[in-house]
Amino acid sequence: MEATLNSRIRSKVFDIAVVLVTIPIGILLGLLGPILPLNARFWIVKTWRHCFTFFEHKILGISIEIVGSEHIPNVPCIIISNHQSAWETVGLQSIFYPCVFVLKEELLKIPFFGWGLKSIEMIAIDRDSSKTAFIKVAEQGSDRLRKGISVVIFPEGTRADPGFLLPFQIGGAYLASKCNVPVVPVAHNAGRIWPRGSSVKGPGTVRIVIGKPIMPGLRATELNASIESWIRMQNL
Protein backbone atom coordinates (compact mmCIF):
# COMPACT_ATOMS: atom_id res chain seq x y z
CA MET A 1 0.00 0.00 0.00
CA GLU A 2 2.81 2.38 0.94
CA ALA A 3 4.71 1.54 -2.25
CA THR A 4 1.59 2.22 -4.33
CA LEU A 5 1.03 5.56 -2.61
CA ASN A 6 4.66 6.49 -3.16
CA SER A 7 4.38 5.63 -6.88
CA ARG A 8 1.23 7.74 -7.19
CA ILE A 9 2.90 10.74 -5.57
CA ARG A 10 5.99 10.36 -7.77
CA SER A 11 3.82 10.08 -10.88
CA LYS A 12 1.92 13.23 -9.99
CA VAL A 13 5.14 15.17 -9.33
CA PHE A 14 6.49 13.93 -12.67
CA ASP A 15 3.35 15.06 -14.52
CA ILE A 16 3.58 18.52 -12.97
CA ALA A 17 7.28 18.82 -13.79
CA VAL A 18 6.67 17.89 -17.43
CA VAL A 19 3.83 20.39 -17.74
CA LEU A 20 6.00 23.18 -16.31
CA VAL A 21 8.64 22.49 -18.96
CA THR A 22 6.18 21.92 -21.80
CA ILE A 23 4.35 25.25 -21.47
CA PRO A 24 7.30 27.63 -22.13
CA ILE A 25 8.78 25.44 -24.85
CA GLY A 26 5.37 25.06 -26.49
CA ILE A 27 4.92 28.84 -26.48
CA LEU A 28 8.41 29.32 -27.91
CA LEU A 29 7.76 26.91 -30.76
CA GLY A 30 4.27 28.26 -31.33
CA LEU A 31 5.64 31.78 -31.79
CA LEU A 32 8.99 31.14 -33.47
CA GLY A 33 8.38 27.78 -35.15
CA PRO A 34 7.26 29.29 -38.48
CA ILE A 35 10.49 31.29 -38.84
CA LEU A 36 13.06 28.91 -37.36
CA PRO A 37 14.85 26.34 -39.55
CA LEU A 38 13.80 22.75 -38.98
CA ASN A 39 17.07 21.73 -37.32
CA ALA A 40 16.66 24.54 -34.75
CA ARG A 41 13.13 23.33 -33.95
CA PHE A 42 14.44 19.79 -33.50
CA TRP A 43 17.09 21.13 -31.12
CA ILE A 44 14.47 22.90 -28.99
CA VAL A 45 12.34 19.74 -28.81
CA LYS A 46 15.50 17.80 -27.95
CA THR A 47 16.00 20.11 -24.97
CA TRP A 48 12.45 19.36 -23.80
CA ARG A 49 13.10 15.66 -24.25
CA HIS A 50 16.25 15.81 -22.11
CA CYS A 51 14.17 17.33 -19.31
CA PHE A 52 11.56 14.60 -19.76
CA THR A 53 14.10 11.77 -19.53
CA PHE A 54 15.79 13.42 -16.53
CA PHE A 55 12.45 13.59 -14.71
CA GLU A 56 11.50 10.01 -15.57
CA HIS A 57 14.80 8.75 -14.18
CA LYS A 58 15.08 10.94 -11.09
CA ILE A 59 11.40 11.16 -10.12
CA LEU A 60 9.85 7.94 -11.44
CA GLY A 61 12.89 5.70 -11.07
CA ILE A 62 12.74 4.51 -14.67
CA SER A 63 15.98 3.33 -16.26
CA ILE A 64 16.63 2.29 -19.85
CA GLU A 65 18.38 -0.81 -21.20
CA ILE A 66 19.15 -0.85 -24.92
CA VAL A 67 20.19 -4.03 -26.70
CA GLY A 68 21.42 -3.80 -30.29
CA SER A 69 22.30 -0.09 -30.54
CA GLU A 70 25.08 -1.10 -32.95
CA HIS A 71 22.35 -1.94 -35.48
CA ILE A 72 21.22 1.68 -35.85
CA PRO A 73 22.14 2.77 -39.39
CA ASN A 74 23.84 6.09 -40.08
CA VAL A 75 21.33 6.91 -42.82
CA PRO A 76 17.64 7.86 -42.60
CA CYS A 77 15.55 4.76 -42.08
CA ILE A 78 12.11 3.53 -41.06
CA ILE A 79 11.75 2.29 -37.50
CA ILE A 80 8.90 -0.14 -36.96
CA SER A 81 8.07 -0.80 -33.32
CA ASN A 82 5.45 -2.40 -31.14
CA HIS A 83 3.25 0.04 -29.23
CA GLN A 84 2.45 -0.47 -25.53
CA SER A 85 2.44 2.93 -23.83
CA ALA A 86 3.11 6.64 -24.09
CA TRP A 87 6.76 6.11 -23.17
CA GLU A 88 7.99 5.08 -26.61
CA THR A 89 6.60 8.23 -28.25
CA VAL A 90 9.32 10.12 -26.38
CA GLY A 91 11.90 7.44 -25.64
CA LEU A 92 12.46 6.35 -29.23
CA GLN A 93 13.15 9.94 -30.24
CA SER A 94 16.22 9.87 -28.00
CA ILE A 95 17.52 6.70 -29.67
CA PHE A 96 16.77 7.55 -33.30
CA TYR A 97 17.60 11.22 -33.82
CA PRO A 98 16.28 13.04 -35.73
CA CYS A 99 13.01 11.26 -36.33
CA VAL A 100 9.30 11.89 -36.67
CA PHE A 101 6.33 9.70 -35.81
CA VAL A 102 3.12 8.76 -37.54
CA LEU A 103 0.49 9.84 -35.00
CA LYS A 104 -3.19 10.70 -34.73
CA GLU A 105 -3.94 14.26 -35.77
CA GLU A 106 -5.86 15.03 -32.55
CA LEU A 107 -2.52 15.25 -30.74
CA LEU A 108 -1.61 18.39 -32.70
CA LYS A 109 -4.59 20.16 -31.12
CA ILE A 110 -3.26 19.78 -27.56
CA PRO A 111 -2.09 23.23 -26.36
CA PHE A 112 1.68 23.63 -25.96
CA PHE A 113 2.47 19.92 -26.48
CA GLY A 114 0.78 19.78 -29.87
CA TRP A 115 2.54 22.95 -30.96
CA GLY A 116 5.87 21.21 -30.42
CA LEU A 117 4.77 18.15 -32.40
CA LYS A 118 3.62 20.30 -35.29
CA SER A 119 6.82 22.34 -35.34
CA ILE A 120 8.99 19.31 -36.16
CA GLU A 121 6.66 18.08 -38.91
CA MET A 122 5.27 14.94 -37.33
CA ILE A 123 3.06 12.95 -39.71
CA ALA A 124 -0.47 13.39 -38.40
CA ILE A 125 -3.22 11.17 -39.79
CA ASP A 126 -6.97 10.71 -39.46
CA ARG A 127 -7.31 7.13 -38.21
CA ASP A 128 -10.97 7.04 -39.27
CA SER A 129 -9.97 7.33 -42.93
CA SER A 130 -7.55 4.49 -43.66
CA LYS A 131 -7.16 5.27 -47.37
CA THR A 132 -6.35 8.93 -46.77
CA ALA A 133 -4.00 8.01 -43.93
CA PHE A 134 -2.16 5.49 -46.12
CA ILE A 135 -1.58 8.09 -48.85
CA LYS A 136 -0.47 10.71 -46.32
CA VAL A 137 2.06 8.37 -44.71
CA ALA A 138 3.49 7.51 -48.12
CA GLU A 139 3.75 11.13 -49.28
CA GLN A 140 4.91 12.80 -46.08
CA GLY A 141 7.09 9.87 -45.06
CA SER A 142 8.95 10.14 -48.37
CA ASP A 143 9.39 13.88 -47.77
CA ARG A 144 10.86 13.39 -44.28
CA LEU A 145 13.27 10.72 -45.45
CA ARG A 146 14.51 13.00 -48.25
CA LYS A 147 15.20 15.62 -45.57
CA GLY A 148 17.40 13.17 -43.68
CA ILE A 149 14.80 12.43 -40.99
CA SER A 150 13.94 8.87 -39.97
CA VAL A 151 10.28 7.83 -39.62
CA VAL A 152 8.92 5.83 -36.67
CA ILE A 153 5.77 3.81 -37.28
CA PHE A 154 3.66 1.75 -34.88
CA PRO A 155 1.98 -0.72 -37.28
CA GLU A 156 -0.53 -1.91 -34.67
CA GLY A 157 -2.17 1.52 -34.91
CA THR A 158 -2.91 1.70 -31.19
CA ARG A 159 -1.44 0.52 -27.90
CA ALA A 160 -1.62 -3.14 -26.89
CA ASP A 161 -1.06 -4.87 -23.57
CA PRO A 162 2.45 -6.21 -22.82
CA GLY A 163 2.96 -9.66 -24.27
CA PHE A 164 0.39 -9.12 -27.04
CA LEU A 165 0.61 -7.77 -30.58
CA LEU A 166 -2.28 -6.48 -32.64
CA PRO A 167 -2.33 -7.20 -36.40
CA PHE A 168 0.27 -5.17 -38.29
CA GLN A 169 -0.93 -2.63 -40.83
CA ILE A 170 1.17 -2.49 -43.99
CA GLY A 171 1.80 1.28 -44.25
CA GLY A 172 5.33 1.23 -42.81
CA ALA A 173 6.45 -1.69 -44.95
CA TYR A 174 4.96 -0.06 -48.03
CA LEU A 175 6.79 3.19 -47.32
CA ALA A 176 10.08 1.33 -46.94
CA SER A 177 9.56 -0.51 -50.23
CA LYS A 178 8.59 2.67 -52.03
CA CYS A 179 11.53 4.73 -50.72
CA ASN A 180 14.10 1.93 -50.92
CA VAL A 181 15.42 2.54 -47.40
CA PRO A 182 16.39 0.14 -44.58
CA VAL A 183 13.89 -0.84 -41.93
CA VAL A 184 14.90 -1.23 -38.29
CA PRO A 185 12.62 -3.47 -36.19
CA VAL A 186 12.27 -2.51 -32.52
CA ALA A 187 10.69 -4.36 -29.60
CA HIS A 188 10.27 -3.04 -26.05
CA ASN A 189 8.44 -3.70 -22.79
CA ALA A 190 7.51 -0.10 -21.88
CA GLY A 191 3.92 -1.06 -21.12
CA ARG A 192 5.09 -3.07 -18.10
CA ILE A 193 6.71 0.03 -16.58
CA TRP A 194 4.40 2.72 -17.97
CA PRO A 195 1.00 1.00 -18.39
CA ARG A 196 -1.45 2.38 -20.92
CA GLY A 197 -4.39 4.16 -19.33
CA SER A 198 -2.74 4.28 -15.90
CA SER A 199 -1.74 7.44 -14.05
CA VAL A 200 0.95 5.51 -12.14
CA LYS A 201 4.30 5.07 -13.89
CA GLY A 202 7.47 3.28 -12.80
CA PRO A 203 9.74 2.38 -11.22
CA GLY A 204 11.50 -0.20 -13.34
CA THR A 205 13.64 -0.77 -16.41
CA VAL A 206 12.38 -0.30 -19.96
CA ARG A 207 14.13 -2.81 -22.20
CA ILE A 208 14.50 -1.96 -25.88
CA VAL A 209 15.78 -4.50 -28.40
CA ILE A 210 16.92 -3.14 -31.77
CA GLY A 211 17.12 -5.65 -34.60
CA LYS A 212 19.46 -5.71 -37.56
CA PRO A 213 18.33 -3.43 -40.40
CA ILE A 214 16.33 -5.14 -43.10
CA MET A 215 17.72 -3.84 -46.36
CA PRO A 216 15.54 -2.94 -49.36
CA GLY A 217 14.41 -5.69 -51.67
CA LEU A 218 11.44 -7.43 -50.07
CA ARG A 219 7.89 -6.79 -51.18
CA ALA A 220 5.80 -4.84 -48.68
CA THR A 221 3.75 -7.88 -47.61
CA GLU A 222 6.86 -10.00 -47.05
CA LEU A 223 8.60 -7.21 -45.18
CA ASN A 224 5.59 -6.60 -42.95
CA ALA A 225 5.32 -10.30 -42.08
CA SER A 226 9.06 -10.55 -41.37
CA ILE A 227 9.02 -7.59 -38.97
CA GLU A 228 5.92 -8.80 -37.15
CA SER A 229 7.48 -12.25 -36.73
CA TRP A 230 10.72 -10.79 -35.35
CA ILE A 231 8.93 -8.57 -32.82
CA ARG A 232 6.77 -11.50 -31.64
CA MET A 233 9.90 -13.59 -31.09
CA GLN A 234 11.31 -11.01 -28.65
CA ASN A 235 8.43 -11.83 -26.27
CA LEU A 236 8.41 -8.40 -24.59
PDB file of C-alpha atoms in Angstrom:
ATOM      1  CA  MET A   1       0.000   0.000   0.000  1.00  0.00           C
ATOM      2  CA  GLU A   2       2.813   2.385   0.940  1.00  0.00           C
ATOM      3  CA  ALA A   3       4.711   1.536  -2.247  1.00  0.00           C
ATOM      4  CA  THR A   4       1.592   2.217  -4.331  1.00  0.00           C
ATOM      5  CA  LEU A   5       1.025   5.565  -2.611  1.00  0.00           C
ATOM      6  CA  ASN A   6       4.662   6.492  -3.161  1.00  0.00           C
ATOM      7  CA  SER A   7       4.380   5.634  -6.878  1.00  0.00           C
ATOM      8  CA  ARG A   8       1.226   7.735  -7.190  1.00  0.00           C
ATOM      9  CA  ILE A   9       2.900  10.737  -5.574  1.00  0.00           C
ATOM     10  CA  ARG A  10       5.991  10.359  -7.767  1.00  0.00           C
ATOM     11  CA  SER A  11       3.824  10.077 -10.881  1.00  0.00           C
ATOM     12  CA  LYS A  12       1.916  13.229  -9.990  1.00  0.00           C
ATOM     13  CA  VAL A  13       5.135  15.165  -9.330  1.00  0.00           C
ATOM     14  CA  PHE A  14       6.492  13.929 -12.669  1.00  0.00           C
ATOM     15  CA  ASP A  15       3.352  15.057 -14.518  1.00  0.00           C
ATOM     16  CA  ILE A  16       3.580  18.523 -12.965  1.00  0.00           C
ATOM     17  CA  ALA A  17       7.282  18.821 -13.791  1.00  0.00           C
ATOM     18  CA  VAL A  18       6.667  17.887 -17.431  1.00  0.00           C
ATOM     19  CA  VAL A  19       3.833  20.388 -17.741  1.00  0.00           C
ATOM     20  CA  LEU A  20       6.003  23.184 -16.307  1.00  0.00           C
ATOM     21  CA  VAL A  21       8.645  22.491 -18.955  1.00  0.00           C
ATOM     22  CA  THR A  22       6.180  21.919 -21.802  1.00  0.00           C
ATOM     23  CA  ILE A  23       4.352  25.251 -21.473  1.00  0.00           C
ATOM     24  CA  PRO A  24       7.296  27.629 -22.131  1.00  0.00           C
ATOM     25  CA  ILE A  25       8.781  25.436 -24.849  1.00  0.00           C
ATOM     26  CA  GLY A  26       5.369  25.061 -26.492  1.00  0.00           C
ATOM     27  CA  ILE A  27       4.917  28.841 -26.478  1.00  0.00           C
ATOM     28  CA  LEU A  28       8.415  29.319 -27.910  1.00  0.00           C
ATOM     29  CA  LEU A  29       7.763  26.908 -30.762  1.00  0.00           C
ATOM     30  CA  GLY A  30       4.265  28.264 -31.335  1.00  0.00           C
ATOM     31  CA  LEU A  31       5.639  31.778 -31.790  1.00  0.00           C
ATOM     32  CA  LEU A  32       8.988  31.139 -33.475  1.00  0.00           C
ATOM     33  CA  GLY A  33       8.382  27.784 -35.153  1.00  0.00           C
ATOM     34  CA  PRO A  34       7.260  29.285 -38.482  1.00  0.00           C
ATOM     35  CA  ILE A  35      10.489  31.290 -38.837  1.00  0.00           C
ATOM     36  CA  LEU A  36      13.058  28.905 -37.360  1.00  0.00           C
ATOM     37  CA  PRO A  37      14.845  26.340 -39.548  1.00  0.00           C
ATOM     38  CA  LEU A  38      13.799  22.750 -38.975  1.00  0.00           C
ATOM     39  CA  ASN A  39      17.073  21.731 -37.322  1.00  0.00           C
ATOM     40  CA  ALA A  40      16.661  24.539 -34.753  1.00  0.00           C
ATOM     41  CA  ARG A  41      13.132  23.327 -33.953  1.00  0.00           C
ATOM     42  CA  PHE A  42      14.444  19.795 -33.497  1.00  0.00           C
ATOM     43  CA  TRP A  43      17.085  21.130 -31.124  1.00  0.00           C
ATOM     44  CA  ILE A  44      14.471  22.895 -28.986  1.00  0.00           C
ATOM     45  CA  VAL A  45      12.343  19.743 -28.811  1.00  0.00           C
ATOM     46  CA  LYS A  46      15.497  17.800 -27.953  1.00  0.00           C
ATOM     47  CA  THR A  47      16.005  20.115 -24.972  1.00  0.00           C
ATOM     48  CA  TRP A  48      12.450  19.361 -23.797  1.00  0.00           C
ATOM     49  CA  ARG A  49      13.103  15.655 -24.250  1.00  0.00           C
ATOM     50  CA  HIS A  50      16.254  15.809 -22.112  1.00  0.00           C
ATOM     51  CA  CYS A  51      14.169  17.333 -19.314  1.00  0.00           C
ATOM     52  CA  PHE A  52      11.556  14.595 -19.760  1.00  0.00           C
ATOM     53  CA  THR A  53      14.104  11.766 -19.527  1.00  0.00           C
ATOM     54  CA  PHE A  54      15.794  13.420 -16.529  1.00  0.00           C
ATOM     55  CA  PHE A  55      12.454  13.594 -14.715  1.00  0.00           C
ATOM     56  CA  GLU A  56      11.499  10.012 -15.565  1.00  0.00           C
ATOM     57  CA  HIS A  57      14.801   8.754 -14.180  1.00  0.00           C
ATOM     58  CA  LYS A  58      15.084  10.941 -11.089  1.00  0.00           C
ATOM     59  CA  ILE A  59      11.401  11.158 -10.122  1.00  0.00           C
ATOM     60  CA  LEU A  60       9.853   7.944 -11.442  1.00  0.00           C
ATOM     61  CA  GLY A  61      12.893   5.702 -11.066  1.00  0.00           C
ATOM     62  CA  ILE A  62      12.743   4.507 -14.672  1.00  0.00           C
ATOM     63  CA  SER A  63      15.980   3.331 -16.259  1.00  0.00           C
ATOM     64  CA  ILE A  64      16.626   2.294 -19.849  1.00  0.00           C
ATOM     65  CA  GLU A  65      18.376  -0.807 -21.196  1.00  0.00           C
ATOM     66  CA  ILE A  66      19.154  -0.851 -24.922  1.00  0.00           C
ATOM     67  CA  VAL A  67      20.192  -4.026 -26.705  1.00  0.00           C
ATOM     68  CA  GLY A  68      21.424  -3.797 -30.289  1.00  0.00           C
ATOM     69  CA  SER A  69      22.301  -0.094 -30.540  1.00  0.00           C
ATOM     70  CA  GLU A  70      25.077  -1.102 -32.947  1.00  0.00           C
ATOM     71  CA  HIS A  71      22.350  -1.936 -35.477  1.00  0.00           C
ATOM     72  CA  ILE A  72      21.215   1.681 -35.847  1.00  0.00           C
ATOM     73  CA  PRO A  73      22.139   2.767 -39.392  1.00  0.00           C
ATOM     74  CA  ASN A  74      23.839   6.090 -40.081  1.00  0.00           C
ATOM     75  CA  VAL A  75      21.327   6.914 -42.819  1.00  0.00           C
ATOM     76  CA  PRO A  76      17.637   7.860 -42.599  1.00  0.00           C
ATOM     77  CA  CYS A  77      15.549   4.756 -42.082  1.00  0.00           C
ATOM     78  CA  ILE A  78      12.113   3.535 -41.065  1.00  0.00           C
ATOM     79  CA  ILE A  79      11.753   2.294 -37.499  1.00  0.00           C
ATOM     80  CA  ILE A  80       8.901  -0.144 -36.961  1.00  0.00           C
ATOM     81  CA  SER A  81       8.074  -0.797 -33.319  1.00  0.00           C
ATOM     82  CA  ASN A  82       5.450  -2.397 -31.144  1.00  0.00           C
ATOM     83  CA  HIS A  83       3.252   0.043 -29.225  1.00  0.00           C
ATOM     84  CA  GLN A  84       2.448  -0.471 -25.530  1.00  0.00           C
ATOM     85  CA  SER A  85       2.444   2.927 -23.832  1.00  0.00           C
ATOM     86  CA  ALA A  86       3.108   6.643 -24.087  1.00  0.00           C
ATOM     87  CA  TRP A  87       6.757   6.113 -23.166  1.00  0.00           C
ATOM     88  CA  GLU A  88       7.990   5.083 -26.613  1.00  0.00           C
ATOM     89  CA  THR A  89       6.601   8.226 -28.251  1.00  0.00           C
ATOM     90  CA  VAL A  90       9.321  10.118 -26.383  1.00  0.00           C
ATOM     91  CA  GLY A  91      11.897   7.441 -25.640  1.00  0.00           C
ATOM     92  CA  LEU A  92      12.461   6.345 -29.226  1.00  0.00           C
ATOM     93  CA  GLN A  93      13.150   9.942 -30.236  1.00  0.00           C
ATOM     94  CA  SER A  94      16.224   9.868 -28.002  1.00  0.00           C
ATOM     95  CA  ILE A  95      17.523   6.700 -29.670  1.00  0.00           C
ATOM     96  CA  PHE A  96      16.775   7.548 -33.297  1.00  0.00           C
ATOM     97  CA  TYR A  97      17.599  11.221 -33.821  1.00  0.00           C
ATOM     98  CA  PRO A  98      16.280  13.039 -35.732  1.00  0.00           C
ATOM     99  CA  CYS A  99      13.013  11.261 -36.330  1.00  0.00           C
ATOM    100  CA  VAL A 100       9.296  11.892 -36.673  1.00  0.00           C
ATOM    101  CA  PHE A 101       6.328   9.701 -35.812  1.00  0.00           C
ATOM    102  CA  VAL A 102       3.116   8.764 -37.536  1.00  0.00           C
ATOM    103  CA  LEU A 103       0.490   9.843 -34.998  1.00  0.00           C
ATOM    104  CA  LYS A 104      -3.191  10.703 -34.726  1.00  0.00           C
ATOM    105  CA  GLU A 105      -3.935  14.259 -35.766  1.00  0.00           C
ATOM    106  CA  GLU A 106      -5.864  15.027 -32.548  1.00  0.00           C
ATOM    107  CA  LEU A 107      -2.521  15.246 -30.740  1.00  0.00           C
ATOM    108  CA  LEU A 108      -1.611  18.385 -32.701  1.00  0.00           C
ATOM    109  CA  LYS A 109      -4.587  20.159 -31.125  1.00  0.00           C
ATOM    110  CA  ILE A 110      -3.257  19.784 -27.562  1.00  0.00           C
ATOM    111  CA  PRO A 111      -2.089  23.234 -26.361  1.00  0.00           C
ATOM    112  CA  PHE A 112       1.682  23.633 -25.955  1.00  0.00           C
ATOM    113  CA  PHE A 113       2.471  19.918 -26.477  1.00  0.00           C
ATOM    114  CA  GLY A 114       0.777  19.779 -29.865  1.00  0.00           C
ATOM    115  CA  TRP A 115       2.538  22.947 -30.965  1.00  0.00           C
ATOM    116  CA  GLY A 116       5.865  21.209 -30.423  1.00  0.00           C
ATOM    117  CA  LEU A 117       4.771  18.153 -32.398  1.00  0.00           C
ATOM    118  CA  LYS A 118       3.615  20.299 -35.291  1.00  0.00           C
ATOM    119  CA  SER A 119       6.822  22.339 -35.343  1.00  0.00           C
ATOM    120  CA  ILE A 120       8.991  19.309 -36.155  1.00  0.00           C
ATOM    121  CA  GLU A 121       6.658  18.079 -38.907  1.00  0.00           C
ATOM    122  CA  MET A 122       5.266  14.940 -37.328  1.00  0.00           C
ATOM    123  CA  ILE A 123       3.061  12.947 -39.713  1.00  0.00           C
ATOM    124  CA  ALA A 124      -0.475  13.392 -38.404  1.00  0.00           C
ATOM    125  CA  ILE A 125      -3.219  11.174 -39.790  1.00  0.00           C
ATOM    126  CA  ASP A 126      -6.966  10.715 -39.457  1.00  0.00           C
ATOM    127  CA  ARG A 127      -7.313   7.134 -38.213  1.00  0.00           C
ATOM    128  CA  ASP A 128     -10.967   7.041 -39.274  1.00  0.00           C
ATOM    129  CA  SER A 129      -9.966   7.335 -42.933  1.00  0.00           C
ATOM    130  CA  SER A 130      -7.550   4.490 -43.658  1.00  0.00           C
ATOM    131  CA  LYS A 131      -7.161   5.266 -47.371  1.00  0.00           C
ATOM    132  CA  THR A 132      -6.350   8.935 -46.772  1.00  0.00           C
ATOM    133  CA  ALA A 133      -3.998   8.006 -43.926  1.00  0.00           C
ATOM    134  CA  PHE A 134      -2.158   5.495 -46.124  1.00  0.00           C
ATOM    135  CA  ILE A 135      -1.583   8.088 -48.847  1.00  0.00           C
ATOM    136  CA  LYS A 136      -0.468  10.707 -46.315  1.00  0.00           C
ATOM    137  CA  VAL A 137       2.058   8.375 -44.708  1.00  0.00           C
ATOM    138  CA  ALA A 138       3.490   7.508 -48.116  1.00  0.00           C
ATOM    139  CA  GLU A 139       3.752  11.128 -49.285  1.00  0.00           C
ATOM    140  CA  GLN A 140       4.908  12.799 -46.075  1.00  0.00           C
ATOM    141  CA  GLY A 141       7.093   9.870 -45.063  1.00  0.00           C
ATOM    142  CA  SER A 142       8.955  10.143 -48.365  1.00  0.00           C
ATOM    143  CA  ASP A 143       9.393  13.880 -47.773  1.00  0.00           C
ATOM    144  CA  ARG A 144      10.862  13.394 -44.275  1.00  0.00           C
ATOM    145  CA  LEU A 145      13.275  10.716 -45.452  1.00  0.00           C
ATOM    146  CA  ARG A 146      14.507  13.003 -48.253  1.00  0.00           C
ATOM    147  CA  LYS A 147      15.199  15.624 -45.573  1.00  0.00           C
ATOM    148  CA  GLY A 148      17.399  13.174 -43.678  1.00  0.00           C
ATOM    149  CA  ILE A 149      14.796  12.430 -40.986  1.00  0.00           C
ATOM    150  CA  SER A 150      13.936   8.869 -39.965  1.00  0.00           C
ATOM    151  CA  VAL A 151      10.285   7.826 -39.615  1.00  0.00           C
ATOM    152  CA  VAL A 152       8.923   5.833 -36.671  1.00  0.00           C
ATOM    153  CA  ILE A 153       5.773   3.805 -37.276  1.00  0.00           C
ATOM    154  CA  PHE A 154       3.659   1.752 -34.882  1.00  0.00           C
ATOM    155  CA  PRO A 155       1.977  -0.722 -37.279  1.00  0.00           C
ATOM    156  CA  GLU A 156      -0.533  -1.912 -34.666  1.00  0.00           C
ATOM    157  CA  GLY A 157      -2.168   1.525 -34.909  1.00  0.00           C
ATOM    158  CA  THR A 158      -2.907   1.699 -31.185  1.00  0.00           C
ATOM    159  CA  ARG A 159      -1.436   0.521 -27.898  1.00  0.00           C
ATOM    160  CA  ALA A 160      -1.615  -3.135 -26.893  1.00  0.00           C
ATOM    161  CA  ASP A 161      -1.056  -4.871 -23.566  1.00  0.00           C
ATOM    162  CA  PRO A 162       2.446  -6.212 -22.817  1.00  0.00           C
ATOM    163  CA  GLY A 163       2.956  -9.655 -24.274  1.00  0.00           C
ATOM    164  CA  PHE A 164       0.390  -9.121 -27.039  1.00  0.00           C
ATOM    165  CA  LEU A 165       0.612  -7.767 -30.575  1.00  0.00           C
ATOM    166  CA  LEU A 166      -2.276  -6.484 -32.636  1.00  0.00           C
ATOM    167  CA  PRO A 167      -2.327  -7.204 -36.403  1.00  0.00           C
ATOM    168  CA  PHE A 168       0.268  -5.165 -38.290  1.00  0.00           C
ATOM    169  CA  GLN A 169      -0.925  -2.627 -40.827  1.00  0.00           C
ATOM    170  CA  ILE A 170       1.167  -2.492 -43.988  1.00  0.00           C
ATOM    171  CA  GLY A 171       1.804   1.278 -44.246  1.00  0.00           C
ATOM    172  CA  GLY A 172       5.332   1.227 -42.806  1.00  0.00           C
ATOM    173  CA  ALA A 173       6.455  -1.690 -44.953  1.00  0.00           C
ATOM    174  CA  TYR A 174       4.955  -0.060 -48.034  1.00  0.00           C
ATOM    175  CA  LEU A 175       6.792   3.190 -47.316  1.00  0.00           C
ATOM    176  CA  ALA A 176      10.081   1.326 -46.943  1.00  0.00           C
ATOM    177  CA  SER A 177       9.564  -0.512 -50.226  1.00  0.00           C
ATOM    178  CA  LYS A 178       8.591   2.673 -52.026  1.00  0.00           C
ATOM    179  CA  CYS A 179      11.527   4.728 -50.724  1.00  0.00           C
ATOM    180  CA  ASN A 180      14.100   1.933 -50.918  1.00  0.00           C
ATOM    181  CA  VAL A 181      15.424   2.538 -47.403  1.00  0.00           C
ATOM    182  CA  PRO A 182      16.392   0.144 -44.585  1.00  0.00           C
ATOM    183  CA  VAL A 183      13.889  -0.843 -41.929  1.00  0.00           C
ATOM    184  CA  VAL A 184      14.901  -1.226 -38.286  1.00  0.00           C
ATOM    185  CA  PRO A 185      12.617  -3.465 -36.186  1.00  0.00           C
ATOM    186  CA  VAL A 186      12.272  -2.512 -32.515  1.00  0.00           C
ATOM    187  CA  ALA A 187      10.690  -4.363 -29.601  1.00  0.00           C
ATOM    188  CA  HIS A 188      10.275  -3.043 -26.050  1.00  0.00           C
ATOM    189  CA  ASN A 189       8.443  -3.698 -22.789  1.00  0.00           C
ATOM    190  CA  ALA A 190       7.511  -0.096 -21.884  1.00  0.00           C
ATOM    191  CA  GLY A 191       3.916  -1.062 -21.121  1.00  0.00           C
ATOM    192  CA  ARG A 192       5.088  -3.067 -18.095  1.00  0.00           C
ATOM    193  CA  ILE A 193       6.709   0.030 -16.585  1.00  0.00           C
ATOM    194  CA  TRP A 194       4.400   2.723 -17.970  1.00  0.00           C
ATOM    195  CA  PRO A 195       1.000   0.995 -18.389  1.00  0.00           C
ATOM    196  CA  ARG A 196      -1.447   2.383 -20.921  1.00  0.00           C
ATOM    197  CA  GLY A 197      -4.392   4.163 -19.329  1.00  0.00           C
ATOM    198  CA  SER A 198      -2.744   4.283 -15.900  1.00  0.00           C
ATOM    199  CA  SER A 199      -1.739   7.436 -14.050  1.00  0.00           C
ATOM    200  CA  VAL A 200       0.952   5.508 -12.141  1.00  0.00           C
ATOM    201  CA  LYS A 201       4.296   5.074 -13.894  1.00  0.00           C
ATOM    202  CA  GLY A 202       7.471   3.277 -12.799  1.00  0.00           C
ATOM    203  CA  PRO A 203       9.742   2.378 -11.216  1.00  0.00           C
ATOM    204  CA  GLY A 204      11.503  -0.196 -13.342  1.00  0.00           C
ATOM    205  CA  THR A 205      13.644  -0.769 -16.413  1.00  0.00           C
ATOM    206  CA  VAL A 206      12.383  -0.295 -19.958  1.00  0.00           C
ATOM    207  CA  ARG A 207      14.133  -2.808 -22.197  1.00  0.00           C
ATOM    208  CA  ILE A 208      14.504  -1.963 -25.876  1.00  0.00           C
ATOM    209  CA  VAL A 209      15.782  -4.502 -28.404  1.00  0.00           C
ATOM    210  CA  ILE A 210      16.924  -3.141 -31.769  1.00  0.00           C
ATOM    211  CA  GLY A 211      17.116  -5.646 -34.601  1.00  0.00           C
ATOM    212  CA  LYS A 212      19.456  -5.712 -37.560  1.00  0.00           C
ATOM    213  CA  PRO A 213      18.331  -3.428 -40.395  1.00  0.00           C
ATOM    214  CA  ILE A 214      16.333  -5.140 -43.103  1.00  0.00           C
ATOM    215  CA  MET A 215      17.717  -3.840 -46.363  1.00  0.00           C
ATOM    216  CA  PRO A 216      15.540  -2.941 -49.364  1.00  0.00           C
ATOM    217  CA  GLY A 217      14.408  -5.693 -51.668  1.00  0.00           C
ATOM    218  CA  LEU A 218      11.443  -7.428 -50.072  1.00  0.00           C
ATOM    219  CA  ARG A 219       7.894  -6.792 -51.181  1.00  0.00           C
ATOM    220  CA  ALA A 220       5.803  -4.843 -48.676  1.00  0.00           C
ATOM    221  CA  THR A 221       3.751  -7.882 -47.614  1.00  0.00           C
ATOM    222  CA  GLU A 222       6.858 -10.001 -47.053  1.00  0.00           C
ATOM    223  CA  LEU A 223       8.596  -7.211 -45.181  1.00  0.00           C
ATOM    224  CA  ASN A 224       5.594  -6.601 -42.952  1.00  0.00           C
ATOM    225  CA  ALA A 225       5.319 -10.301 -42.075  1.00  0.00           C
ATOM    226  CA  SER A 226       9.056 -10.549 -41.375  1.00  0.00           C
ATOM    227  CA  ILE A 227       9.024  -7.587 -38.973  1.00  0.00           C
ATOM    228  CA  GLU A 228       5.923  -8.802 -37.151  1.00  0.00           C
ATOM    229  CA  SER A 229       7.478 -12.247 -36.733  1.00  0.00           C
ATOM    230  CA  TRP A 230      10.723 -10.793 -35.351  1.00  0.00           C
ATOM    231  CA  ILE A 231       8.933  -8.570 -32.820  1.00  0.00           C
ATOM    232  CA  ARG A 232       6.774 -11.497 -31.644  1.00  0.00           C
ATOM    233  CA  MET A 233       9.901 -13.585 -31.087  1.00  0.00           C
ATOM    234  CA  GLN A 234      11.308 -11.008 -28.648  1.00  0.00           C
ATOM    235  CA  ASN A 235       8.435 -11.832 -26.268  1.00  0.00           C
ATOM    236  CA  LEU A 236       8.411  -8.403 -24.588  1.00  0.00           C
TER     237      LEU A 236
END
